[in-house]
GROMACS .gro file of C-alpha atoms in nm:
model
  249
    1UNK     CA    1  10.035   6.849   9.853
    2UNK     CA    2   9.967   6.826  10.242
    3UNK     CA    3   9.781   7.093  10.406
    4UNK     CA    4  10.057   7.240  10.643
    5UNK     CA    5   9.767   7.502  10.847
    6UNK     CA    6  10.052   7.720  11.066
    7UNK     CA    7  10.313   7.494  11.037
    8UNK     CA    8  10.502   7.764  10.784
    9UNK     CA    9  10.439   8.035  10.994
   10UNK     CA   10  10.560   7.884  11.319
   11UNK     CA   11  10.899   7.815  11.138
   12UNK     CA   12  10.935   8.216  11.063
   13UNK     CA   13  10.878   8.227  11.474
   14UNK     CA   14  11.121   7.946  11.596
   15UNK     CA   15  11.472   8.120  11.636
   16UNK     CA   16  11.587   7.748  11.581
   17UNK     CA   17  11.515   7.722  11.237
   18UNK     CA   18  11.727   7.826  10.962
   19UNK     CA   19  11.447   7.973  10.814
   20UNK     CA   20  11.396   8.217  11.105
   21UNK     CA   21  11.793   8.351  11.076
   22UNK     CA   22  11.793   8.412  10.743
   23UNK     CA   23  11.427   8.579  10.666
   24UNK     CA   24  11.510   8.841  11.011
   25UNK     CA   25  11.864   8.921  10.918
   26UNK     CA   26  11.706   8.981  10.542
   27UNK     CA   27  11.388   9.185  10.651
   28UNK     CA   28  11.678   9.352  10.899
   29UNK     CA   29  11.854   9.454  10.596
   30UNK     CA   30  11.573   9.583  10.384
   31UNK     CA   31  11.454   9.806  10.702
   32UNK     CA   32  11.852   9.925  10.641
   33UNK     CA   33  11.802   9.950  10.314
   34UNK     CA   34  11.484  10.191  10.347
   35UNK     CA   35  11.651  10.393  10.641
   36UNK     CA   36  11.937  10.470  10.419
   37UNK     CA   37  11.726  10.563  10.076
   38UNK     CA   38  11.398  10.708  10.163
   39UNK     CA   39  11.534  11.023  10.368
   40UNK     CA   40  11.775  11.053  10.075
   41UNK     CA   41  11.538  11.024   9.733
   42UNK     CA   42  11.312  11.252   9.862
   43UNK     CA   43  11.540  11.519  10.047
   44UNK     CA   44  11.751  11.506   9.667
   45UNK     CA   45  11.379  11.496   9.497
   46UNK     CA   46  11.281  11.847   9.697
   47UNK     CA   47  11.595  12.061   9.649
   48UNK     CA   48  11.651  11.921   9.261
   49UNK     CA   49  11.230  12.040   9.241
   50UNK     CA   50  11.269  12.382   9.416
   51UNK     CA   51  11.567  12.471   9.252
   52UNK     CA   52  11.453  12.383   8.914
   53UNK     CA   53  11.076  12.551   8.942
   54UNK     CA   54  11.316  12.906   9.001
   55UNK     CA   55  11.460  13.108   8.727
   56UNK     CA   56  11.754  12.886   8.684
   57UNK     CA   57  11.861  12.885   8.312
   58UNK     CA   58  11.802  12.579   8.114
   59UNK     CA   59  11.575  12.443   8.403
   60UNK     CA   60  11.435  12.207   8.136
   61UNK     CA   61  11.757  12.053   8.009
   62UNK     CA   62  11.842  11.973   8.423
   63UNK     CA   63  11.457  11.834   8.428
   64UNK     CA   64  11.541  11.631   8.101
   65UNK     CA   65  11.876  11.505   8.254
   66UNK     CA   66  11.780  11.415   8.595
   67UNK     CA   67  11.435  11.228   8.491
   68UNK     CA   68  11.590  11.048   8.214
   69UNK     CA   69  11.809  10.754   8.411
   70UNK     CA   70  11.425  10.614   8.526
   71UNK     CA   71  11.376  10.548   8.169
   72UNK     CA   72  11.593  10.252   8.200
   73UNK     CA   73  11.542   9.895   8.328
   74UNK     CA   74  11.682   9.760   8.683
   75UNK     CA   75  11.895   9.524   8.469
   76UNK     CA   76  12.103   9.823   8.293
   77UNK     CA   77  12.142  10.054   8.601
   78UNK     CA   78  12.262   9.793   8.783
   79UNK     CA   79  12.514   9.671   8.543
   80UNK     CA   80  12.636  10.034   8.473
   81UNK     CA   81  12.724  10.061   8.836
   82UNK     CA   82  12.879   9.757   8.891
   83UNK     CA   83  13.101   9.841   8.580
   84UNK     CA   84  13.174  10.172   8.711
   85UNK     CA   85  13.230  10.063   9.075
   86UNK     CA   86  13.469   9.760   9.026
   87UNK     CA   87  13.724   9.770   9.254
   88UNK     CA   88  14.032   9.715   8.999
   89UNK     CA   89  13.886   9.818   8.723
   90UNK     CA   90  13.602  10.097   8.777
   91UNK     CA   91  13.612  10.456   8.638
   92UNK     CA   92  13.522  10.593   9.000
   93UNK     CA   93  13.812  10.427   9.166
   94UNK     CA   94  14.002  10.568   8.862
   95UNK     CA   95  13.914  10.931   8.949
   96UNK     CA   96  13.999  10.827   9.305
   97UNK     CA   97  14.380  10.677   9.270
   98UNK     CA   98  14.445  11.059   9.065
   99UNK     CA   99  14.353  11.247   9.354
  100UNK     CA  100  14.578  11.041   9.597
  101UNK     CA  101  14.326  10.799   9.710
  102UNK     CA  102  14.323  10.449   9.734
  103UNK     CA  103  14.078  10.209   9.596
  104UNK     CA  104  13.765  10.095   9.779
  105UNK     CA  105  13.612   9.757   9.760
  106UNK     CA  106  13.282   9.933   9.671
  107UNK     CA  107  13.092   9.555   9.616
  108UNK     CA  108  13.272   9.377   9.852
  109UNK     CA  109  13.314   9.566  10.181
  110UNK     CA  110  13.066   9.736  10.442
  111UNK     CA  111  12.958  10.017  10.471
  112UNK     CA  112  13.024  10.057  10.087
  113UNK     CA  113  12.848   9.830   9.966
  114UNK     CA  114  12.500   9.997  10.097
  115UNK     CA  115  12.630  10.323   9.979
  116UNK     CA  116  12.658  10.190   9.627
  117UNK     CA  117  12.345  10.048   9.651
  118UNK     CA  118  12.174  10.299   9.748
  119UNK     CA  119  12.379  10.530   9.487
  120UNK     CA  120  12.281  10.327   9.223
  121UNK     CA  121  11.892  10.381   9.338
  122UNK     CA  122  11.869  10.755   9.357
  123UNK     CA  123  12.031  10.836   9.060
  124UNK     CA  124  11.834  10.567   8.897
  125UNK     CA  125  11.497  10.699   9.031
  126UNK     CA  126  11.510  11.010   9.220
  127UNK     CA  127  11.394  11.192   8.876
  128UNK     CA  128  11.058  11.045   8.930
  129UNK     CA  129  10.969  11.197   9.228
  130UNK     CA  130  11.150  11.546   9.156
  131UNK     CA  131  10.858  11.515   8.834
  132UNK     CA  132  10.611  11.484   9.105
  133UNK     CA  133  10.668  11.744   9.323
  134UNK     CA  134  10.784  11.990   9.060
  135UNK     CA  135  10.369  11.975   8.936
  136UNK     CA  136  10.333  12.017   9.324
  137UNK     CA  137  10.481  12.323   9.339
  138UNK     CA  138  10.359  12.428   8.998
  139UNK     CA  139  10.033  12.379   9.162
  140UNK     CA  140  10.078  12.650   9.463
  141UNK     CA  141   9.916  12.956   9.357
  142UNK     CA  142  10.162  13.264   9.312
  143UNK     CA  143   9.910  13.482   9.502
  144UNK     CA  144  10.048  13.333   9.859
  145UNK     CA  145  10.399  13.357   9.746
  146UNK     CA  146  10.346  13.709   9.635
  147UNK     CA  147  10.124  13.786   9.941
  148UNK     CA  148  10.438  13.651  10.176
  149UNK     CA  149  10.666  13.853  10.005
  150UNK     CA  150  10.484  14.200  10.077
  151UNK     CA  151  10.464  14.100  10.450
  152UNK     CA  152  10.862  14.080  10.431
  153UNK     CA  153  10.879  13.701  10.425
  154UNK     CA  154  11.236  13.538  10.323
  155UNK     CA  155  11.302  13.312  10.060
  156UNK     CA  156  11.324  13.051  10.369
  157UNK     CA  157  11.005  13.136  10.523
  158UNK     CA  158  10.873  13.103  10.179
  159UNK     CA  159  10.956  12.749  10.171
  160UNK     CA  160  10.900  12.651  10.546
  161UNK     CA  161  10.579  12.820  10.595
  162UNK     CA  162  10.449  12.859  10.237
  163UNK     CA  163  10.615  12.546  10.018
  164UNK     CA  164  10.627  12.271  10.227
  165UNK     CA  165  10.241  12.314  10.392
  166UNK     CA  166  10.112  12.340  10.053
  167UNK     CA  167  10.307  12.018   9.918
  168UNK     CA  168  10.182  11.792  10.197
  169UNK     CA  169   9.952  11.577   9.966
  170UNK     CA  170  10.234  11.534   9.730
  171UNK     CA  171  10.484  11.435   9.993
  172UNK     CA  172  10.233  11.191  10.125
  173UNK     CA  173  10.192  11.003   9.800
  174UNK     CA  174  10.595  11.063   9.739
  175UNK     CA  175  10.683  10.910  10.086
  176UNK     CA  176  10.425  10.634  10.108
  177UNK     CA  177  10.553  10.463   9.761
  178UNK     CA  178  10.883  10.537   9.800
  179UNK     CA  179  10.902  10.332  10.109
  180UNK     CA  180  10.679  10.088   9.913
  181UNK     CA  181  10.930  10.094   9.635
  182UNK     CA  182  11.224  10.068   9.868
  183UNK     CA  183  11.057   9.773  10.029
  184UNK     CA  184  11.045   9.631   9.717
  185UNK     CA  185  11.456   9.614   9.608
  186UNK     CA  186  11.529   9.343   9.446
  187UNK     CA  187  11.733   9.389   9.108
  188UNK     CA  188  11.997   9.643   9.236
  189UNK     CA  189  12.177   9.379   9.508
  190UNK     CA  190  12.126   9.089   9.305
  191UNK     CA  191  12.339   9.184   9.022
  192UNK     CA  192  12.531   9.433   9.235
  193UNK     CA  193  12.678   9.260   9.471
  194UNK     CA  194  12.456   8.912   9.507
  195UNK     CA  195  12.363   9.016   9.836
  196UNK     CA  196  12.728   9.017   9.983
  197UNK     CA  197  12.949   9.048  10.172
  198UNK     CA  198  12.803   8.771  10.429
  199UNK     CA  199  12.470   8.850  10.328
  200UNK     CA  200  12.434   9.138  10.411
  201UNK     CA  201  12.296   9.359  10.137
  202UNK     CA  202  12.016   9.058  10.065
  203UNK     CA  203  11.715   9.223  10.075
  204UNK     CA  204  11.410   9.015  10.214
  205UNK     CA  205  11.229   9.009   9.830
  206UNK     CA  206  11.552   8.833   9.736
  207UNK     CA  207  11.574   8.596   9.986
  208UNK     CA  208  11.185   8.493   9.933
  209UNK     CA  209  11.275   8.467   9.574
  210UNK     CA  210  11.612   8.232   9.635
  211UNK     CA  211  11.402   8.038   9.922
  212UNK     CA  212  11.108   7.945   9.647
  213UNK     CA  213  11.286   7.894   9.381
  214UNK     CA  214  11.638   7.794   9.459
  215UNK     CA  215  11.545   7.619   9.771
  216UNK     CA  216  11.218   7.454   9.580
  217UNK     CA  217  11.051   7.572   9.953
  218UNK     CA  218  10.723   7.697   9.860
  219UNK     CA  219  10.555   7.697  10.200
  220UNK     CA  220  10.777   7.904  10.381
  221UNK     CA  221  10.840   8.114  10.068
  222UNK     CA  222  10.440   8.188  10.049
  223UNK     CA  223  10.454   8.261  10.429
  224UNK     CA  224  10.720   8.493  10.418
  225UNK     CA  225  10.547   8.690  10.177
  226UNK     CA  226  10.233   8.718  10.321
  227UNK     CA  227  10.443   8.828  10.640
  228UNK     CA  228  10.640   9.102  10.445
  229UNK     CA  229  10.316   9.199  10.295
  230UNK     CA  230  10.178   9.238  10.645
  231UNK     CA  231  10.459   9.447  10.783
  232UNK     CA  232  10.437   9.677  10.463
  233UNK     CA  233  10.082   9.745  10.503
  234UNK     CA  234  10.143   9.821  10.929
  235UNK     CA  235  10.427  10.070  10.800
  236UNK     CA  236  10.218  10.232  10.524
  237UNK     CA  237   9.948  10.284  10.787
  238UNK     CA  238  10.219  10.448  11.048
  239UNK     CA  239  10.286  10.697  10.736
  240UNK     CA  240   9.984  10.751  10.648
  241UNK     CA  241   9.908  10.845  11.032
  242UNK     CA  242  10.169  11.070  11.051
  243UNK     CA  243  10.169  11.231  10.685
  244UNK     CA  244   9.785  11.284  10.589
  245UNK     CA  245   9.600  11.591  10.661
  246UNK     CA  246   9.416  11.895  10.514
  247UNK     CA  247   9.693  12.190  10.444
  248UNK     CA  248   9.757  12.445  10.703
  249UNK     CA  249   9.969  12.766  10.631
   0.00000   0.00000   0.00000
């Protein structure tokens, strides 16, 4: 091979170049991507945790049920969802035409085909981080809660001023690699909806994978990584700006 130096690199700068369209529109659509399923998994992850550390009966059947789906590979999840969100044939368009509704092109059509996406990802993986910060609040000792309740605290206070504080390591680790893992989609659209309609639900790990090896473009494959990589680590060090610190009640 011929050393290229920059070369690769300039092409992901040159708004010209194919190269440059397709890599921004696909890093555009991962940033989507993580807007969309970040606030979700761990806003579902924190009520699904609270509620099932309380006195709720058969908390550890719900535990068992909800952690179980991350047991299974990419391959399956995805294929389950595509099954049940086929536009002619799917069991949830089903349950839609008997209560009056007409189909939706789930796969094929915007803004659905995010949503089913990013369906398919939370109940695929949410259980993990409802694991993670149920030991989290396993791990808050009963003395503050009992100490707030004798100063007339509600159950809200409880959890603004007492749960959340007390949690903040765990949220950091639970936000920083679920935007890492976000970052990372790559299964779900590819056998989901093969990054349609127009391209738009290609993530940018797809598109490096279809520019190396169904383009045969290694360069500007290699380069895009290292430039995802880059933007990863910038965002992880935002987070980490904004999320670390000692706890404070």
């Amino acid at each position: 091979g011929t050393f290229a130096g920059l070369r690769n690199y300039k092409v992901l700068l040159d708004p010209s170049t194919v190269q440059y369209v397709y890599y921004w529109q696909a890093l555009r659509n991962t940033l989507t991507f993580v807007l969309i399923s970040v606030p979700v998994l761990i806003g579902v992850a924190l009520g699904l945790a609270v509620l099932l550390t309380g006195k709720m009966p058969g908390r550890g059947v719900f535990r068992t049920v909800f952690f179980m789906p991350t047991a299974l590979t990419v391959s399956v999840v995805a294929v389950i969802w595509r099954w049940l969100l086929n536009a002619n044939h799917g069991y949830v368009n089903y349950l839609l035409s008997k209560l009056g509704v007409e189909g939706i092109a789930w796969l094929t059509s915007q803004p659905w085909a995010w949503a089913s996406i990013a369906i398919d990802t939370v109940w695929w993986t949410v259980g993990w981080n409802m694991i993670l910060l149920i030991n989290g609040i396993n791990g808050i000792p009963e003395e503050l809660y009992e100490a707030s309740r004798i100063d007339g605290a509600t159950s809200w206070q409880l959890f603004r001023y007492m749960t959340l504080p007390c949690l903040r390591p765990v949220m950091f680790y639970v936000g920083i690699t679920t935007v890492i893992a976000s970052f990372n989609l790559f299964g779900q659209p590819q056998l989901m909806t093969g990054g349609g309609p127009t391209r738009s639900t290609l993530p940018v790990m797809l598109h490096i994978y279809g520019e190396a090896w169904g383009n045969y473009r290694m360069g500007t494959a290699t380069a895009m990584a290292y430039a995802t990589a880059l933007f990863m680590l910038v965002v992880t060090a935002i987070q980490a700006r904004f999320m670390s610190g000692s706890i404070e009640y």
